[in-house]
Coordinates of C-alpha atoms and ligand atoms in Angstrom, one line a residue:
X17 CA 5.5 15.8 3.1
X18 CA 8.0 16.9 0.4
X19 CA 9.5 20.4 0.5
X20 CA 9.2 23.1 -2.5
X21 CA 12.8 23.0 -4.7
X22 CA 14.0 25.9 -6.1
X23 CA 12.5 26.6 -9.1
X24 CA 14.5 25.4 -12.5
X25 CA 16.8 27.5 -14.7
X26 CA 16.4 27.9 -18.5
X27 CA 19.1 24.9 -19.7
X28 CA 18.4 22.5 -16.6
X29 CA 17.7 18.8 -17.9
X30 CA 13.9 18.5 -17.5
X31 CA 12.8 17.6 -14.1
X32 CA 12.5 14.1 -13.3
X33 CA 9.2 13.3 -11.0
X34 CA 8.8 11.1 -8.3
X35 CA 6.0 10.0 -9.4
X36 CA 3.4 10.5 -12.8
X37 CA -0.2 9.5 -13.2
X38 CA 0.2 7.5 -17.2
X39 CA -3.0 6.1 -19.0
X40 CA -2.4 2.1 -20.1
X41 CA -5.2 2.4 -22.9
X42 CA -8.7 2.1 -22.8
X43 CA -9.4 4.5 -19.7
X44 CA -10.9 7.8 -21.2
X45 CA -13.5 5.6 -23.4
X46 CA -14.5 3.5 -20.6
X47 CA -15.3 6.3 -18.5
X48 CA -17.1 7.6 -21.4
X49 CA -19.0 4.2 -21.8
X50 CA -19.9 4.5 -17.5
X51 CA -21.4 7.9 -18.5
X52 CA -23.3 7.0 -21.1
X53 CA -24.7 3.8 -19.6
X54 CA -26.0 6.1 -17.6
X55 CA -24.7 4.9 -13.7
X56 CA -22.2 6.6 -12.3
X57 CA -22.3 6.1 -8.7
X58 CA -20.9 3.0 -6.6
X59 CA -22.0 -0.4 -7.4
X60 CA -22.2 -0.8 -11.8
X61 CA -21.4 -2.6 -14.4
X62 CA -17.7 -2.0 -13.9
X63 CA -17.3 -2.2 -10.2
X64 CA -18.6 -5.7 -10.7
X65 CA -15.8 -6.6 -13.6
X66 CA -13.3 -5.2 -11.5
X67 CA -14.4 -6.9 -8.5
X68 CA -14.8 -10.4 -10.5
X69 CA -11.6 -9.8 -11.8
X70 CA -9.6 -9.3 -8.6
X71 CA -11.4 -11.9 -7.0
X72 CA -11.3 -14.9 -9.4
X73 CA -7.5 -13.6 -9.4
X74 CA -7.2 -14.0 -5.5
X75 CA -9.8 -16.6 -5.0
X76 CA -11.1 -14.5 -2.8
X77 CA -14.8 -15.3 -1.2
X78 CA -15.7 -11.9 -2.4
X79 CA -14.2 -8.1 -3.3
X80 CA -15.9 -4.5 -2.6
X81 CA -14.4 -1.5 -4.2
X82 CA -13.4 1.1 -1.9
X83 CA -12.8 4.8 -2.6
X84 CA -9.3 4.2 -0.9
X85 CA -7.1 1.3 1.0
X86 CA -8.1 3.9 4.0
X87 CA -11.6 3.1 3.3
X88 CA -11.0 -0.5 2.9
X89 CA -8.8 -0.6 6.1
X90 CA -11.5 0.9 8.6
X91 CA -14.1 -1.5 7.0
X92 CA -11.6 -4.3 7.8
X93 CA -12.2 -2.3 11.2
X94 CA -15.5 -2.5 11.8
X95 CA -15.7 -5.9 10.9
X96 CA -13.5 -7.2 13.7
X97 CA -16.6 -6.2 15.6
X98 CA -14.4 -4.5 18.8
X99 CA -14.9 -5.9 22.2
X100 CA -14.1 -3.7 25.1
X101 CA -9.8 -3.3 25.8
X102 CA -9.0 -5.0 22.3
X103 CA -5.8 -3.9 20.9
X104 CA -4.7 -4.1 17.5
X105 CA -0.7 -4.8 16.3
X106 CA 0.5 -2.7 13.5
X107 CA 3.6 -1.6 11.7
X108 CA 5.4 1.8 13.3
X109 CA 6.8 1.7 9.5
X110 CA 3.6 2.0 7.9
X111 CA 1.6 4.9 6.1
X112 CA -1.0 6.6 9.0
X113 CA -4.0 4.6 7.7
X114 CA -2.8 1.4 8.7
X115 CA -2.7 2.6 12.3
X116 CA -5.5 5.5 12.0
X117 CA -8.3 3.4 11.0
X118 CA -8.1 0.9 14.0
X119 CA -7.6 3.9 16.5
X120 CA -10.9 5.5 14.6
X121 CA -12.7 1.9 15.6
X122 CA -11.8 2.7 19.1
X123 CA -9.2 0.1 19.3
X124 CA -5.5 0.9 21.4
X125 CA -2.3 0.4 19.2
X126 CA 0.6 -1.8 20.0
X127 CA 3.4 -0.6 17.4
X128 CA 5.6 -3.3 16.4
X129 CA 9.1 -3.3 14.6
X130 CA 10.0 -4.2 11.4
X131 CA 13.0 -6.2 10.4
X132 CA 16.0 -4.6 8.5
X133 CA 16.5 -6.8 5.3
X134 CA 12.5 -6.4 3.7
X135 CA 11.6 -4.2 5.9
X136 CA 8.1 -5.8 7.1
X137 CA 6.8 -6.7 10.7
X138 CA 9.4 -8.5 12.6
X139 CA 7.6 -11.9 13.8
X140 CA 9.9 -12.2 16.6
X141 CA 9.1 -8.6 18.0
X142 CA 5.1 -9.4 17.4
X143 CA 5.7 -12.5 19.1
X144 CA 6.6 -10.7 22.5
X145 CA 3.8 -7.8 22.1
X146 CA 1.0 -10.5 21.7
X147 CA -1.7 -10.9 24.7
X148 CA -5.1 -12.1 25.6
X149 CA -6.0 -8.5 24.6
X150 CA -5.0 -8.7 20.8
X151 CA -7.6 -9.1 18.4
X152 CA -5.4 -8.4 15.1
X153 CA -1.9 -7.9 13.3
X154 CA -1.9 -5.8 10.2
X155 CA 1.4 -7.0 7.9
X156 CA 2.1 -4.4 5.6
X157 CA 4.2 -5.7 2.5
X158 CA 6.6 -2.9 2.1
X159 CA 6.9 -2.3 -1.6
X160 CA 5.4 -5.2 -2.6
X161 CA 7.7 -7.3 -0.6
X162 CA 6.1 -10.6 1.7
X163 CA 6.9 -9.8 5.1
X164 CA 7.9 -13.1 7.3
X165 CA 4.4 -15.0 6.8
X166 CA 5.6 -18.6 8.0
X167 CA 7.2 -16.4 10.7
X168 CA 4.0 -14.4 11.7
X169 CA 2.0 -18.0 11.5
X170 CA 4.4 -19.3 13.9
X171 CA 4.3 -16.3 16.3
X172 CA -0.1 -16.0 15.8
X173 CA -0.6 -20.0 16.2
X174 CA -3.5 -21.1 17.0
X175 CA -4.5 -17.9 19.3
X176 CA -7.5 -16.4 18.1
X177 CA -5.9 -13.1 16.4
X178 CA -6.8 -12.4 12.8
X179 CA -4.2 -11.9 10.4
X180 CA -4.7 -8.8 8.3
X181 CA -2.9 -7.4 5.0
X182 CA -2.6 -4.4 4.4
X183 CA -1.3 -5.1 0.5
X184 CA -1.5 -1.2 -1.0
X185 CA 2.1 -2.0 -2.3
X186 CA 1.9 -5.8 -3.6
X187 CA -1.3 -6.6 -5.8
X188 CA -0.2 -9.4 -8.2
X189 CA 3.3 -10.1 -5.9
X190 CA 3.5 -13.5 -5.0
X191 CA 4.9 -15.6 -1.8
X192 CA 6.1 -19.1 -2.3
X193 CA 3.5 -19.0 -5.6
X194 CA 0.2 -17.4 -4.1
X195 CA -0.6 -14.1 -4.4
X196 CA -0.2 -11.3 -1.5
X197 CA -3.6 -10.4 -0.3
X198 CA -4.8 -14.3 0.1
X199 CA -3.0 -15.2 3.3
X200 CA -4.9 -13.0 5.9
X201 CA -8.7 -12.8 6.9
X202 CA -8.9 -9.8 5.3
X203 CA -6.5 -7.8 2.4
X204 CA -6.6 -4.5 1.5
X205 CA -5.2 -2.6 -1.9
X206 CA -4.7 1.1 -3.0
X207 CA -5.4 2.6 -6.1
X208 CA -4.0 5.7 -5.3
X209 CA -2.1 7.8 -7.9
X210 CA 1.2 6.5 -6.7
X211 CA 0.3 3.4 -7.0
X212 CA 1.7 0.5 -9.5
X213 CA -2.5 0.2 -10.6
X214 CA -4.8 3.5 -10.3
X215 CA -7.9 5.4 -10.6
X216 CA -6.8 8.7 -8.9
X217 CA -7.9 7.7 -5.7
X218 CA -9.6 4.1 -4.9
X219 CA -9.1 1.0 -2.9
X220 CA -10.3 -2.2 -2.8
X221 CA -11.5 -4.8 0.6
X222 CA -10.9 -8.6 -0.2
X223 CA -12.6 -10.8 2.0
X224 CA -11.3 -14.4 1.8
X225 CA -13.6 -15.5 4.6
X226 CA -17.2 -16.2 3.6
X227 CA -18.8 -15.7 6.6
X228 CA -17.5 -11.6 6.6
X229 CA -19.5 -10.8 3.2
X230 CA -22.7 -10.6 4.0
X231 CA -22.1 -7.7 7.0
X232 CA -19.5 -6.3 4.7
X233 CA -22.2 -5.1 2.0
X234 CA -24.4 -3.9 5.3
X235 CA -21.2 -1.7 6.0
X236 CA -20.6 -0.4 2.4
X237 CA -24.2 0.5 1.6
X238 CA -24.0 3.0 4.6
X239 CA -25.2 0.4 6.8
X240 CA -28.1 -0.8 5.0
X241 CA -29.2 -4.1 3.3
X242 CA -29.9 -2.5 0.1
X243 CA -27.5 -5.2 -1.6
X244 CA -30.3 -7.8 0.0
X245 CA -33.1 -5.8 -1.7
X246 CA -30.9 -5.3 -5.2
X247 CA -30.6 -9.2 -5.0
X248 CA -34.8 -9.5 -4.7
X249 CA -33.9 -11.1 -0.8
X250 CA -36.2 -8.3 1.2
X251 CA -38.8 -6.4 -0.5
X252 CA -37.2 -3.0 1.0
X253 CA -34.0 -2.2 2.5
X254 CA -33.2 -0.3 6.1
X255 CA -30.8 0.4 8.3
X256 CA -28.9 -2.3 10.0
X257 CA -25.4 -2.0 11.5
X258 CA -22.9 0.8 11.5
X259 CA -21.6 1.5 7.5
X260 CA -20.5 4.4 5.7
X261 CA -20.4 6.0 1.8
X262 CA -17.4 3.7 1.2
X263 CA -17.8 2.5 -2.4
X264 CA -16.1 3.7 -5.4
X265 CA -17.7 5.3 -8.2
X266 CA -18.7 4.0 -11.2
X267 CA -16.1 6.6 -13.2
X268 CA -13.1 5.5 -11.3
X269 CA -14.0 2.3 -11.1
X270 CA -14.0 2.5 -15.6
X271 CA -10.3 4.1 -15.1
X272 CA -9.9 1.8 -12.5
X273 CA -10.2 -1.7 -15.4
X274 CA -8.6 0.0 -18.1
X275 CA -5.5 -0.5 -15.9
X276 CA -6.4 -4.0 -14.2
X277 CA -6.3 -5.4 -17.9
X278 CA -3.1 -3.4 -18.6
X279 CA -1.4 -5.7 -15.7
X280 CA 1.3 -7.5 -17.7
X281 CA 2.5 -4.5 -19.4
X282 CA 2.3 -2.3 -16.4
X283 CA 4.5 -5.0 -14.7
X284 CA 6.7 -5.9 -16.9
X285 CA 7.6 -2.1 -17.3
X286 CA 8.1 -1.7 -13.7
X287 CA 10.1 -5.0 -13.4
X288 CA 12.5 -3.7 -16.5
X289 CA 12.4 0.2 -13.7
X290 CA 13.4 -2.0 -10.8
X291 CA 15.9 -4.3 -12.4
X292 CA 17.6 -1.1 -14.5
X293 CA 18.2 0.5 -10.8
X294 CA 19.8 -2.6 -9.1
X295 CA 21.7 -3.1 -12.3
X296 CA 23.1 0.5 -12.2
X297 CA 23.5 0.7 -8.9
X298 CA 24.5 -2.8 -7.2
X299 CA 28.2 -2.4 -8.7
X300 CA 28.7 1.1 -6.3
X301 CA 26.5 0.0 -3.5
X302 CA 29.2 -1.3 -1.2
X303 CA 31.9 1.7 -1.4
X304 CA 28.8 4.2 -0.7
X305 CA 27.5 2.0 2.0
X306 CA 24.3 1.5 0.3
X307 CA 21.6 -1.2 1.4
X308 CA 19.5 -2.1 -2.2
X309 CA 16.1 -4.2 -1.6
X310 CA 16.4 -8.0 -1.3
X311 CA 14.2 -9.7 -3.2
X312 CA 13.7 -13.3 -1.7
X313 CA 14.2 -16.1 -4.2
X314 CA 11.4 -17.7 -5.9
X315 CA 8.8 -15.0 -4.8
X316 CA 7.6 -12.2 -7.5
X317 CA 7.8 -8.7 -5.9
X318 CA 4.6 -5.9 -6.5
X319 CA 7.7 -4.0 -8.2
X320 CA 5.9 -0.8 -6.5
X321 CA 8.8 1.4 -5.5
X322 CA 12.8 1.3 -5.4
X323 CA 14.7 2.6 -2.4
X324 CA 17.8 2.6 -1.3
X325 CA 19.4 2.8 2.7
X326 CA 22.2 5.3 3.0
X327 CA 24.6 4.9 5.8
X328 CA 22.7 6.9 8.0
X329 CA 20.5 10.2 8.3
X330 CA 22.9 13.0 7.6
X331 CA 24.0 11.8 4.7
X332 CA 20.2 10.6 3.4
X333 CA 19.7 14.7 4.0
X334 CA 22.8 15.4 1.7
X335 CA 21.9 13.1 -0.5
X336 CA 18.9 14.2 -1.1
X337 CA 18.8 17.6 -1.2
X338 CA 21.6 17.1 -3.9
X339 CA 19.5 14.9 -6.2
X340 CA 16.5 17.1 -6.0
X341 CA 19.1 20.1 -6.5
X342 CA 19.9 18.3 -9.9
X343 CA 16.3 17.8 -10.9
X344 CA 15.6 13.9 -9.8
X345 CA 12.5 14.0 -7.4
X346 CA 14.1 11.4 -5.0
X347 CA 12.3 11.6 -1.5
X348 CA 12.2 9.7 1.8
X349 CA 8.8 7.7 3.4
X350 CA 7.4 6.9 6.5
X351 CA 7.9 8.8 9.6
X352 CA 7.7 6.0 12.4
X353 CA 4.4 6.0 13.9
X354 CA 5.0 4.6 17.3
X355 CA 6.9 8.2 18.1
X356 CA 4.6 10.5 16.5
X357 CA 1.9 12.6 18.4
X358 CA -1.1 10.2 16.9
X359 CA 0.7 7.5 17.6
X360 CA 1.3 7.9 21.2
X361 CA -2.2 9.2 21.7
X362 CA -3.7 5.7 20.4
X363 CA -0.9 3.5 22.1
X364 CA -2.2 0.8 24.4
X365 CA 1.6 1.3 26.0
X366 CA 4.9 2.2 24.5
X367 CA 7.2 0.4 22.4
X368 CA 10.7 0.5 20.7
X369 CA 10.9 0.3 17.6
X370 CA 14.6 1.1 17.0
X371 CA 14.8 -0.9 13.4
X372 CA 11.8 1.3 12.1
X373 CA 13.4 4.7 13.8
X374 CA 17.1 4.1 12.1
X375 CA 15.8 2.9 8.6
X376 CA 13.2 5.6 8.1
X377 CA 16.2 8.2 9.1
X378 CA 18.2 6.4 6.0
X379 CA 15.8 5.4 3.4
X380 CA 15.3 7.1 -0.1
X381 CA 13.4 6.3 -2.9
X382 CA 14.1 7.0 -6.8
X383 CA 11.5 8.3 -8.9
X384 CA 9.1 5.8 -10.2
X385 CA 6.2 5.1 -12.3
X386 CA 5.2 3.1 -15.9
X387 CA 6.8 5.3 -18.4
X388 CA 9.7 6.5 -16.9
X389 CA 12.3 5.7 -19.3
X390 CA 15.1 3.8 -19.8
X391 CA 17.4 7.7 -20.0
X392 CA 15.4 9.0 -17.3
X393 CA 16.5 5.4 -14.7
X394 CA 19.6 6.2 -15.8
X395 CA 20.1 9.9 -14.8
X396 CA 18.6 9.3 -11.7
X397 CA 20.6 6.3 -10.7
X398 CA 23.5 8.7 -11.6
X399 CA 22.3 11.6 -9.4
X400 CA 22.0 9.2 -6.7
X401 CA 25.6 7.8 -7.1
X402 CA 27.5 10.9 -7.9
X403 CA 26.0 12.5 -5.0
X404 CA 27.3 9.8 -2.9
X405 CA 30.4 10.5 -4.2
X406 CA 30.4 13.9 -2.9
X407 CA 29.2 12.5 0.0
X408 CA 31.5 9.3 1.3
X409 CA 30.3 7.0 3.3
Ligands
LIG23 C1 1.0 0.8 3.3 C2 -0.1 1.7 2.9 N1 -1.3 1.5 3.4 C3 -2.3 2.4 3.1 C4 -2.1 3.5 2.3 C5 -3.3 4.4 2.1 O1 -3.8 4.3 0.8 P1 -4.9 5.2 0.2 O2 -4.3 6.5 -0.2 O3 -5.5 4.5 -1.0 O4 -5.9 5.4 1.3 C6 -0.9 3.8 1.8 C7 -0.6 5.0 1.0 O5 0.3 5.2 0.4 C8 0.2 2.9 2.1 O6 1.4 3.1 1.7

């Protein structure tokens, strides 16, 4: 999605990344230890730590490592089970596999907006799309930030639509004290490369309803019961139910703990990214016209990713190309969904979404990741500002 830069000249400041894969420790000899133990596909020794250890942190009734959140979303998919004319409600402001994988499951789209302060699903806006048709609303946690939960209880009350998360921004974030990823019937994480936690490429299903683990093994193990059979429950295992090669391998899942048990560091690094930016930049915000992220009080943000909102498109554009002119790997995010080609294909009827359309024309986010140093926050922040300088709001 980003565009090639010219390339540097000989006494340019070293480029600055947006983002950059770091090792927190013991990675390398755990995936040597997976290779020698001799298992290297899905379901070993460390899949199972990792999935204890995410689901004793989540209380979750059980966890299944996925070989990406879009895995892990069109398993949530599959186990809604889709009736005939069930619509789903998701984010226009949302990365494609939040929508994609319900469209894959045959289910129609009903886009929703977000709202402008945290930039999540806005409950009033769901409220009105709701019908007897809907079967589920995805909340994406933008950056690691709750969207509206009391408000999205309020507007979901006691109809029978499951609550979904799609949390590839927030593990370990809290709202009022519990953890992101507990509150729907289903959660889903990413452990992509850009994300606060990785393996390369990896994701992870947490099921905090009992009743959905059982049939959630059936759909991992390519629609078999062979988790029935490993337990000693049949004496041989067959097909059952629709499934696919979802499950991540034992090598990434190795990476994958090295970095779960690096979690305090890795977040306290990222908190110290996050709070140099809103330190550096908070005093110049209002002359420039910039919008920083709000994080509500009390609640611990996933501390995944920094933006700012410019005043509006145009001067994003300027913006940006300036800062990546200087070296700093800025870049924008999502393109709305509800507009795009997909997205109107997969519609169950159109929708505004003029919240999602103006911020995704004005957001920009700073480069980010675990060792980007304390220099490094500072030279971007300055690109940032002295570009809006050139720039006036
Ligand atoms: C909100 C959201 N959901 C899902 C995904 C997809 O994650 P993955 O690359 O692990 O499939 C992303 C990717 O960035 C995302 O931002």
């Amino acid at each position: 999605m980003t565009k090639p830069t010219a390339l540097p000249t000989p006494g340019d400041p070293p480029r600055i990344p947006f983002n950059r894969p770091t090792l927190a420790g013991n990675e390398l000899e755990y995936m040597r230890r997976a290779v020698e133990g001799g298992h290297t596909a899905a379901a070993g020794p460390f899949t199972r730590r990792v999935a204890s250890l995410l689901s004793e942190a989540h209380e979750a009734a059980d966890v299944i490592l996925t070989t990406s959140c879009t895995d892990a979303l069109e398993m949530s998919a599959l186990l809604l089970d889709r009736r005939p004319g069930d619509t789903v409600v998701v984010p226009s402001f949302t990365f494609v596999s939040t929508a994609l994988a319900f469209a894959r499951e045959g289910f129609r789209l009903v886009f929703a907006d977000i709202e402008p302060v945290h930039l999540g699903l806005d409950a009033a806006h769901v409220a009105s799309l709701l019908d007897e048709h809907t079967r589920a609303v995805v909340a994406v946690h933008y950056g690691g930030i709750a969207v509206d939960l009391p408000g999205l209880a309020t507007a979901l009350g006691d109809r029978p639509i499951d609550l979904l998360e799609d949390n590839a921004h927030g593990l370990f974030a809290t709202c009022g004290g519990r953890l992101l990823g507990t509150f729907g019937r289903l959660a889903t994480l990413s452990f992509h490369e850009t994300k606060n936690f990785t393996c390369g490429e990896g994701g992870a299903l947490l099921l905090n309803r009992a009743a959905d683990v059982d049939r959630a093994h059936i759909l991992l193990h390519k629609g078999t019961n062979r988790r029935a059979f490993m337990l000693g429950e049949v004496d041989k295992y067959s097909w059952q139910d629709l499934g696919s090669s979802f499950g991540l391998s034992e090598i990434n899942a190795a990476f994958l703990l090295a970095q779960l048990e690096a979690r305090e560091a890795i977040l306290t690094r990222r908190r110290q990214v996050f709070e140099s930016y809103d330190r550096l930049l908070r005093p110049e915000a209002a002359a420039h016209g910039l919008t920083l992220p709000d994080v509500p009080a009390g609640d611990l943000p996933g501390y995944h990713l920094y933006y700012v909102l410019l005043p509006d498109r145009p001067t994003r554009d300027r913006v940006l190309a300036a800062m990546r002119a200087a070296g700093v790997m800025a870049t924008f995010h999502y393109v709305p969904l509800h507009s795009a080609p997909g997205g109107r294909r997969f519609a169950a009827r159109p929708t505004d979404c003029p919240v999602t359309e103006e911020v995704s024309g004005r957001l920009l986010r700073l480069p980010f990741y675990n060792t980007l140093g304390p220099a490094e926050v500072e030279r971007s922040a300055e690109a940032l500002l002295a570009a809006c300088r050139r720039s006036p709001a």
